[in-house]
Short mmCIF file of C-alpha atoms in Angstrom, two decimals:
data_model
loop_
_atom_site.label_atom_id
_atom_site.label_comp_id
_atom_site.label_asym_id
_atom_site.label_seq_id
_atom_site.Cartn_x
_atom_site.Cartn_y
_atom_site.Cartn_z
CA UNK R 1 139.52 40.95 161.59
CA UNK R 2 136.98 40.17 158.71
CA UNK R 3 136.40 43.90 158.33
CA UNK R 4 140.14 44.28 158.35
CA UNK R 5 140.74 41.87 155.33
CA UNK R 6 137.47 43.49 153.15
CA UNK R 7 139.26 46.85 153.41
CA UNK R 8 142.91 45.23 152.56
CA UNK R 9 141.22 43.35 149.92
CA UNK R 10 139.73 46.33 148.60
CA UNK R 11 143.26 48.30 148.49
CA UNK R 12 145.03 45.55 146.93
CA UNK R 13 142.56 45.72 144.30
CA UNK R 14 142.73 49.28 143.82
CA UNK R 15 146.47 48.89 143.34
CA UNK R 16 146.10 46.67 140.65
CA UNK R 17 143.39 48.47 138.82
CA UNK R 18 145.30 51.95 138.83
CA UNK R 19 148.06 49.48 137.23
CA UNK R 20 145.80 48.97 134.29
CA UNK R 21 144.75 52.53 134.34
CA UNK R 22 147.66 53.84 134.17
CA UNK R 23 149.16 51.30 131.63
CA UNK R 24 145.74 51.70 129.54
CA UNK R 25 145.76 55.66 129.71
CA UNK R 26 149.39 55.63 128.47
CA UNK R 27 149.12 52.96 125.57
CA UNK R 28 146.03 54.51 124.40
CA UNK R 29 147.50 57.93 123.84
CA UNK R 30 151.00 56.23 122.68
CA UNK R 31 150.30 52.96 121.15
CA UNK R 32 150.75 49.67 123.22
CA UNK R 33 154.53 49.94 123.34
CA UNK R 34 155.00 52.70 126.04
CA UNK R 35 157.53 55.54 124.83
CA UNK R 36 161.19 55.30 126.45
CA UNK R 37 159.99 58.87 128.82
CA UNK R 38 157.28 56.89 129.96
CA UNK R 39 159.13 53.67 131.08
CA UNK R 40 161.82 55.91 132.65
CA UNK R 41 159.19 57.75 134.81
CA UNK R 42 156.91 54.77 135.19
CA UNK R 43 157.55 54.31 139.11
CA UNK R 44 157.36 57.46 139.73
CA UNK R 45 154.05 57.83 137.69
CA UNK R 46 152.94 54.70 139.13
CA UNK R 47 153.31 54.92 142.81
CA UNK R 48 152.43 58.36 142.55
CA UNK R 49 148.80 57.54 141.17
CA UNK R 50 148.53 54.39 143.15
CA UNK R 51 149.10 56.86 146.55
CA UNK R 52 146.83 59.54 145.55
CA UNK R 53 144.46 57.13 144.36
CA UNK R 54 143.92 55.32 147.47
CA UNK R 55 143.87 58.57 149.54
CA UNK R 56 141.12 59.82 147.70
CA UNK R 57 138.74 56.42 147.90
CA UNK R 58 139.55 56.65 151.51
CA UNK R 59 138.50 60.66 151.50
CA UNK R 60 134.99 59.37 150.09
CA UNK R 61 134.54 56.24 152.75
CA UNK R 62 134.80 53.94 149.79
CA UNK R 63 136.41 51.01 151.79
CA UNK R 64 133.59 51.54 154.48
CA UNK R 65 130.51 50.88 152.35
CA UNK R 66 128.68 47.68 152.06
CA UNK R 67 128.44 47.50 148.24
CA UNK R 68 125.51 45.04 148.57
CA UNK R 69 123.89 47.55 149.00
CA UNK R 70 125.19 49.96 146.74
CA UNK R 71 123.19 52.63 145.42
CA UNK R 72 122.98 55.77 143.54
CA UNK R 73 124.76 57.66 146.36
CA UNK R 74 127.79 55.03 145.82
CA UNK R 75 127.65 55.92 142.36
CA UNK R 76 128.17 59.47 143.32
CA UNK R 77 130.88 58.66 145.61
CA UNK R 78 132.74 57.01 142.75
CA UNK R 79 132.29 59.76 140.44
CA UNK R 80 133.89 62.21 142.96
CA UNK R 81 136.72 59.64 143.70
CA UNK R 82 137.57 59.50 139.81
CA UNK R 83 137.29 62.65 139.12
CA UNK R 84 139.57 63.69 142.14
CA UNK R 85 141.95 61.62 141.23
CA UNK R 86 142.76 62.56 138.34
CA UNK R 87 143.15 66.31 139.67
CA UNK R 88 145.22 65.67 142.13
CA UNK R 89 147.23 63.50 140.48
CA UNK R 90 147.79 66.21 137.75
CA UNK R 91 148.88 68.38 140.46
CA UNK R 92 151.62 65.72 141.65
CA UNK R 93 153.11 65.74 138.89
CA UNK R 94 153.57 69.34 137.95
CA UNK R 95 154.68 69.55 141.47
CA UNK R 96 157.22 66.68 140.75
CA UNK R 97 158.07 68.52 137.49
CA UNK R 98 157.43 64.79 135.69
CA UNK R 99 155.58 65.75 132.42
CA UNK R 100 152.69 64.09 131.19
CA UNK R 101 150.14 64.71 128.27
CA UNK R 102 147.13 66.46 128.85
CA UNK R 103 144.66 63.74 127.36
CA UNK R 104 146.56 60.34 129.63
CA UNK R 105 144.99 62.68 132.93
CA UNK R 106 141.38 62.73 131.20
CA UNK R 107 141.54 58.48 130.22
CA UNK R 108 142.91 58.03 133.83
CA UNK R 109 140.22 59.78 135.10
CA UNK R 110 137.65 57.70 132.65
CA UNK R 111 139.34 54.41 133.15
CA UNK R 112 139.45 54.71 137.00
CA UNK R 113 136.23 55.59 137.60
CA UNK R 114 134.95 52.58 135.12
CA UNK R 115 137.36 50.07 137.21
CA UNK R 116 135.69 51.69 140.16
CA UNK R 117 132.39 51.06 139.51
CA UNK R 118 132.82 47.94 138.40
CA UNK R 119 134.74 46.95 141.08
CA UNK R 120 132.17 47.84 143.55
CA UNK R 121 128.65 47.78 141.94
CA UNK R 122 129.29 44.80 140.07
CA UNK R 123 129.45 42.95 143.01
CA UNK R 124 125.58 43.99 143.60
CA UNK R 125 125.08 43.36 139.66
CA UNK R 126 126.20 39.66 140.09
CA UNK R 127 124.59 39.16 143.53
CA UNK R 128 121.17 40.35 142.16
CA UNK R 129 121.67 38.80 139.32
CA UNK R 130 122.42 35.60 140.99
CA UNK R 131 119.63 35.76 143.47
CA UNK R 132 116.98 36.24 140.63
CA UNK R 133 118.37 33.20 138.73
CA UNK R 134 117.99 31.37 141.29
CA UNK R 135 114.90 32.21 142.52
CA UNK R 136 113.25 31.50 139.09
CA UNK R 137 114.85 27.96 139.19
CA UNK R 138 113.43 27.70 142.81
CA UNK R 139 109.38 25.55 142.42
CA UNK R 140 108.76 26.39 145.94
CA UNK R 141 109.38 30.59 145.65
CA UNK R 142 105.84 32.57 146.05
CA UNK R 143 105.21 34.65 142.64
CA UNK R 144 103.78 38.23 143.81
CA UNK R 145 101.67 41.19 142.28
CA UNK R 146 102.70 44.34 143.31
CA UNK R 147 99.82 47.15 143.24
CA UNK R 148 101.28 50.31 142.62
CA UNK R 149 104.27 50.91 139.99
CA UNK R 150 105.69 54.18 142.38
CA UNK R 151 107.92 54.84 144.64
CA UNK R 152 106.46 52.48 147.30
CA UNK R 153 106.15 49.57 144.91
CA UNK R 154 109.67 50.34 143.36
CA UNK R 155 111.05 49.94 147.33
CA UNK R 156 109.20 46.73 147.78
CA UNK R 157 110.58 45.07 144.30
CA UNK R 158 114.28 46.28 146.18
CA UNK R 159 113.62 44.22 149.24
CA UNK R 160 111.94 41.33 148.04
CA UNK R 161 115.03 40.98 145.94
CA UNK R 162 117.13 42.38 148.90
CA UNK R 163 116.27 39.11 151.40
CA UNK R 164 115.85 36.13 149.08
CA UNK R 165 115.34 34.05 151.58
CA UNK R 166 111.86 35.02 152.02
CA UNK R 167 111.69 33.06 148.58
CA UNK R 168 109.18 35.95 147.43
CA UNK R 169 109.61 36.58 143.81
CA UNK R 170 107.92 40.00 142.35
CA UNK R 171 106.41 39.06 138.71
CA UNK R 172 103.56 41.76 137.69
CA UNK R 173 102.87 45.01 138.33
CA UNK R 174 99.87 46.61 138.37
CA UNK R 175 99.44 50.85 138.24
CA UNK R 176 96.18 52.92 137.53
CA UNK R 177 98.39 55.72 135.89
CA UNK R 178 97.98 54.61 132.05
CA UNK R 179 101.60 56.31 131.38
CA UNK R 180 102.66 53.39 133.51
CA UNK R 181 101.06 50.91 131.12
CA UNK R 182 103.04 48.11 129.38
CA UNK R 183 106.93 50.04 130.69
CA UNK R 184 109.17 48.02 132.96
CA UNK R 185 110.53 48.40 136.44
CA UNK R 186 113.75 46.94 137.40
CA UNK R 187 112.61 43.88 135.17
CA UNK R 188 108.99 44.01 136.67
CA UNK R 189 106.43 44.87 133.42
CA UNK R 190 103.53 46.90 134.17
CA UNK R 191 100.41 45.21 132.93
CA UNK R 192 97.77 47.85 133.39
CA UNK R 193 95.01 49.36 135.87
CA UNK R 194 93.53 47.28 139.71
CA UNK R 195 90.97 46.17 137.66
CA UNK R 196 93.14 43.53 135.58
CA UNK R 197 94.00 41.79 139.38
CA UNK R 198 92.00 38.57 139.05
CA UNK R 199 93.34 38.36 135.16
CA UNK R 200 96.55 38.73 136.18
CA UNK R 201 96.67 36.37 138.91
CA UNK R 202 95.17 33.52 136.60
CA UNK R 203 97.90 34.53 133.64
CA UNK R 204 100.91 34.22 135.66
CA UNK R 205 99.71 31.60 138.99
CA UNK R 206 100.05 34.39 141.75
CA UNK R 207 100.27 33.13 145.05
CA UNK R 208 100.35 36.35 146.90
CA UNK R 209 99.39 39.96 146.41
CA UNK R 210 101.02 43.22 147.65
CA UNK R 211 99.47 46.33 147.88
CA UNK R 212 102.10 49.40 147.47
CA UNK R 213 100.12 52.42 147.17
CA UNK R 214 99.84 54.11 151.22
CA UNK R 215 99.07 57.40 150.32
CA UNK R 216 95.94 56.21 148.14
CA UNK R 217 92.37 57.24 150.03
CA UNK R 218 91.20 54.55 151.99
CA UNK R 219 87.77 54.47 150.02
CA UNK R 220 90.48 53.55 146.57
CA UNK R 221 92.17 51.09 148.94
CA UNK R 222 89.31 49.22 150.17
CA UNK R 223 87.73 48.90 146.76
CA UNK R 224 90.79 46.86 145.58
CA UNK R 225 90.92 44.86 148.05
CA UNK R 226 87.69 43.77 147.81
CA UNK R 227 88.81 42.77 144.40
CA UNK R 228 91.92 41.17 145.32
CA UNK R 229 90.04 39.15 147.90
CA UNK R 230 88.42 37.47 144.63
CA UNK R 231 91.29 35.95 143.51
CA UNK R 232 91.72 33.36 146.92
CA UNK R 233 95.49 35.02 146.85
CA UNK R 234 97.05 35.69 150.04
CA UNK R 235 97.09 39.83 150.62
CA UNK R 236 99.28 42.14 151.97
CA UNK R 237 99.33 45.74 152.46
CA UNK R 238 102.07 49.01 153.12
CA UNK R 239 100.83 51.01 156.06
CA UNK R 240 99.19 54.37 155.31
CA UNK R 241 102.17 57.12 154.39
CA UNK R 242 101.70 59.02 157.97
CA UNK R 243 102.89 55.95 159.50
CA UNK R 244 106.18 55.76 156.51
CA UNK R 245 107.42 59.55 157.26
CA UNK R 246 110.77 59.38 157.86
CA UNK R 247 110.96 55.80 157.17
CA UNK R 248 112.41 53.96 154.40
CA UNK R 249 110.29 50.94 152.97
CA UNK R 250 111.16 47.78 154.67
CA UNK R 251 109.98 44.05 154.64
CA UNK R 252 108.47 45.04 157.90
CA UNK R 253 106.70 47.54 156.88
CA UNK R 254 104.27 44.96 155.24
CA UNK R 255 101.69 43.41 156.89
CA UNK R 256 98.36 41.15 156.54
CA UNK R 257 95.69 42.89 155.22
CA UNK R 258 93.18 43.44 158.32
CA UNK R 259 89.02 44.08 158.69
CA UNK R 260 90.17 47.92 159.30
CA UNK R 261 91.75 48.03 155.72
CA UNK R 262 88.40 47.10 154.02
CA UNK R 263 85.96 49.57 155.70
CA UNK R 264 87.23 52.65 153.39
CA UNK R 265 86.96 54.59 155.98
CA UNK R 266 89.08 55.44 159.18
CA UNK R 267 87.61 53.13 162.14
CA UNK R 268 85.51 54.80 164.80
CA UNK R 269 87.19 54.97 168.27
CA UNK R 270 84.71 53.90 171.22
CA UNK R 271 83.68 55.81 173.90
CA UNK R 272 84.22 52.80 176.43
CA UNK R 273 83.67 54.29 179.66
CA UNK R 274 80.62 56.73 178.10
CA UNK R 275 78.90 53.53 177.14
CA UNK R 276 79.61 51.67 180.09
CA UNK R 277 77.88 54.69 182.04
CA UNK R 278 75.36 55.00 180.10
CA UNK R 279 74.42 51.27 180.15
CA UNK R 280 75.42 50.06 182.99
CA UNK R 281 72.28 48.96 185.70
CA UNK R 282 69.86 50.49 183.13
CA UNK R 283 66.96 48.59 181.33
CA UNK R 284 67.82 48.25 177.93
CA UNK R 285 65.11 47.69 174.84
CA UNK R 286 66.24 46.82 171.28
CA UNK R 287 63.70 46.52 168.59
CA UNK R 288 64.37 43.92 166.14
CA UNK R 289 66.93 42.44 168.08
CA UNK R 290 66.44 39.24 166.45
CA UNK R 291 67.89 40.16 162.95
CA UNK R 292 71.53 40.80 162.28
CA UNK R 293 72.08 44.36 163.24
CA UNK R 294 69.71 44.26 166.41
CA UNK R 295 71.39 40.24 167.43
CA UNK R 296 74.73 41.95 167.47
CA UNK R 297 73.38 45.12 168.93
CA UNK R 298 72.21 42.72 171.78
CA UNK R 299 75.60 41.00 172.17
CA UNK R 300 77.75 44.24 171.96
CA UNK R 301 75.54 45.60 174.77
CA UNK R 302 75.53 42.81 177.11
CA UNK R 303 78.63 42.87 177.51
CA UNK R 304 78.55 46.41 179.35
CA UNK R 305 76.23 44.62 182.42
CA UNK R 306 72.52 46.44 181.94
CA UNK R 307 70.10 45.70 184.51
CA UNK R 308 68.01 43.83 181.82
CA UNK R 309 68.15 43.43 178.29
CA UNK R 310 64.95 43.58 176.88
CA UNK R 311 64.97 41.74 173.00
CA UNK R 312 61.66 42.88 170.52
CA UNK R 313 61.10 41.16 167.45
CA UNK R 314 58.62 39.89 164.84
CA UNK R 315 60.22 36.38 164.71
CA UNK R 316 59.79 34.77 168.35
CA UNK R 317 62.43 31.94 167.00
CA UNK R 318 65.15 34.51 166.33
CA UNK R 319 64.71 36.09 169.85
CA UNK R 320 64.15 33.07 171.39
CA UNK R 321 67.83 31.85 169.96
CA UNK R 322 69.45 34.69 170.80
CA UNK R 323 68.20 34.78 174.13
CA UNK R 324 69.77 31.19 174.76
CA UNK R 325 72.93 32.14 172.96
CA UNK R 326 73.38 35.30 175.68
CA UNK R 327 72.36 32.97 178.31
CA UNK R 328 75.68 31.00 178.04
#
């Protein structure tokens, strides 16, 4: 039933806006008192342009969209709708052998596809606009650094701004292509290379950081994090871009940065059940197992049962500890 009254909604409002379009193409070519041929042909004109009109925003699925989320592919849909119109309407009425200037088909297809859009994406205008208002008014919303100003970042600045209610509110952006440097995206300024992060977080009180750049090498990823981590700012990071094939960018596509993310390197795979053979009821000796490498050496392996674990090292107190710390 609610999708039933959207789409009558919609119509109704089509009908009045090819009104004005049609009044508006008219008085523009004849002055705002319409000529006496006009206002003898009106109805016919009208309901004429108001049918085809409607048929043809049904042909492109414009009472089916969600204009929420209206995008450049709406746009396109309008275009085609206008444009359409205005042929086919030109068609009716050489058809109908009703005679109407050449210029009044051009401004009806201009006017109708301006009522159009605004009709439809200013509903997302006002909506984003209204969201972003009130997130700035909002003291408890989380102000976030993106890292990366590309495609990636651009998606995540869409749906931080696409689910308000995560109260997430994207204020810097930071890009280590210079031609990047000091431009704007969708409102979001660009305030120069990784290496302004814990400046940036100071200047404008960041509270969490994002990092938007997948396809980067893991070596270039780790080596900002390691830099964001100095800023006590909770992270965040985009999965690597194998994982984003196919796959738009969504808020759950984000996740907390983990250990993995800061090796910069892919994480070696174990050979369980090759270690587990190979240590298994066998005497095991570790030199300098009483230092940091060799301690966790000595906890990694007794894990895999040997016979006996043998400990070696300089420092009798280290080995000594360790020894009661294996013992429990």
């Amino acid at each position: 039933m609610r999708v039933f009254m959207r789409k009558l909604t919609l119509v109704m409002l089509d009908v009045f806006l090819l009104t004005i379009t049609l009044y508006l193409a008219i008085a523009t070519k004849f002055g705002v008192k319409l000529t006496k041929y006009y206002l003898s042909e009106w109805f016919m004109i009208w309901g004429t342009l108001v049918v085809v009109g409607i048929v043809c925003n049904s042909a492109f699925k414009l009472y089916n969209s969600l204009w929420r989320y209206a995008s450049i592919d709406e746009l396109f849909l309008i275009l085609s709708s206008g444009v359409l119109t205005g042929i086919v309407f030109f068609g009716a009425m050489n058809l109908l052998d009703i005679e109407v200037a050449y210029s009044v088909y051009f401004l009806i297809i201009v006017y109708n596809t301006i009522f159009l859009g605004l009709s439809r994406l200013g509903y997302r205008m006002l909506r984003m606009v209204s969201s972003t208002t009130s997130l700035r008014l909002d003291q408890d919303v989380k102000r976030v650094l993106i890292i990366g100003a590309g495609h990636t970042g651009i998606m995540v600045i869409k749906e931080l701004r696409r689910h308000p209610e995560l109260r997430l509110r994207p204020v810097a952006l930071l890009d280590d292509d210079i031609n990047t440097h000091g431009s704007q995206i969708m409102g979001v300024k660009v305030h120069g290379g990784h290496d302004k992060v814990q400046e940036i977080a100071r200047r404008f009180d960041i509270d969490e950081i994002i990092l938007a750049i997948p396809n980067a090498p893991r070596k270039v990823q780790s080596a900002i994090l390691n830099e964001c981590k100095k800023t006590r700012c909770k992270l965040k990071i985009l999965p690597s871009i194998s994982s984003l094939i196919n796959e738009d960018v969504t808020i759950k596509n984000i996740r907390n940065v983990q250990i993995e993310d800061l090796l910069g390197r892919e994480p070696v795979n174990l050979d369980v059940d090759g270690i587990c053979d190979y240590i298994t009821n066998q005497v095991v000796l570790v030199t300098g197992g009483g230092g940091s490498i060799g301690s966790e050496l000595c906890r990694q392996i007794a894990r895999y049962n040997p016979k006996q674990l043998l400990v070696l090292d300089i420092y009798e107190n280290n080995a000594y500890e360790l020894q009661q710390e294996l013992k429990m």
